[in-house]
Amino acid sequence: MSQQDVYDLLKKYREKWLNAREIANLLNSSFNTVVGNLKRLRKAGIILFKRAYQIVEPAGKRVVYRLPFKN
């Protein structure tokens, strides 16, 4: 799985704000791989992101990044 796969998925779902876990599930890939690819795409300025709070089991309330496609 590459950064291009993540980019193409975000482009396909351009109207949605997805988090890394949702992207990993849609791509049938590991969470850590997706997070690494998203980090590189964020640093390059290719995708947008915002911080949000979400309930994550069993950890409780955590900060997650929500990511849309940058038009």
XYZ file of C-alpha atoms in Angstrom:
71
model
C 0.000 0.000 0.000
C 1.393 3.364 -0.985
C 0.722 7.039 -0.498
C -0.925 7.027 -3.911
C -3.505 4.472 -2.710
C -4.387 6.692 0.258
C -4.530 9.769 -1.970
C -6.804 8.002 -4.485
C -9.148 6.858 -1.709
C -9.423 10.386 -0.302
C -10.089 11.639 -3.819
C -12.845 9.042 -4.251
C -14.511 10.091 -0.971
C -13.807 13.803 -1.383
C -16.998 14.879 0.415
C -16.222 12.912 3.614
C -13.874 13.592 6.513
C -12.265 10.203 7.204
C -9.904 9.244 10.012
C -6.923 6.892 9.707
C -8.834 3.892 11.082
C -11.627 4.316 8.510
C -9.087 4.665 5.696
C -7.248 1.521 6.829
C -10.516 -0.431 6.884
C -11.529 0.788 3.418
C -8.117 -0.117 1.973
C -7.874 -3.437 3.843
C -4.474 -2.353 5.104
C -2.716 -1.998 8.451
C -3.379 1.076 10.565
C 0.327 1.869 11.057
C 1.023 1.856 7.329
C -1.867 4.234 6.676
C -0.760 6.579 9.465
C 2.770 6.762 8.030
C 1.467 7.544 4.555
C -0.938 10.184 5.882
C 1.870 11.830 7.835
C 3.952 12.202 4.673
C 0.975 13.555 2.704
C 0.203 16.092 5.471
C 3.829 17.301 5.614
C 3.860 17.748 1.835
C 0.669 19.833 2.026
C -1.192 17.507 -0.320
C -4.102 16.820 2.042
C -5.977 18.878 4.608
C -6.569 17.777 8.178
C -8.222 18.873 11.381
C -7.991 17.602 14.927
C -11.149 16.186 16.502
C -12.054 14.204 19.596
C -13.483 10.732 19.182
C -14.298 7.874 21.528
C -11.821 5.072 20.810
C -12.342 1.718 22.529
C -10.878 0.782 24.997
C -8.739 3.923 25.380
C -11.594 6.389 25.798
C -11.599 9.904 24.363
C -8.645 10.561 22.033
C -7.551 13.193 19.556
C -7.849 11.915 15.986
C -7.114 13.608 12.681
C -9.994 13.941 10.229
C -8.813 14.102 6.620
C -10.584 15.255 3.434
C -9.262 15.553 -0.098
C -7.660 18.940 -0.814
C -9.313 20.512 -3.850
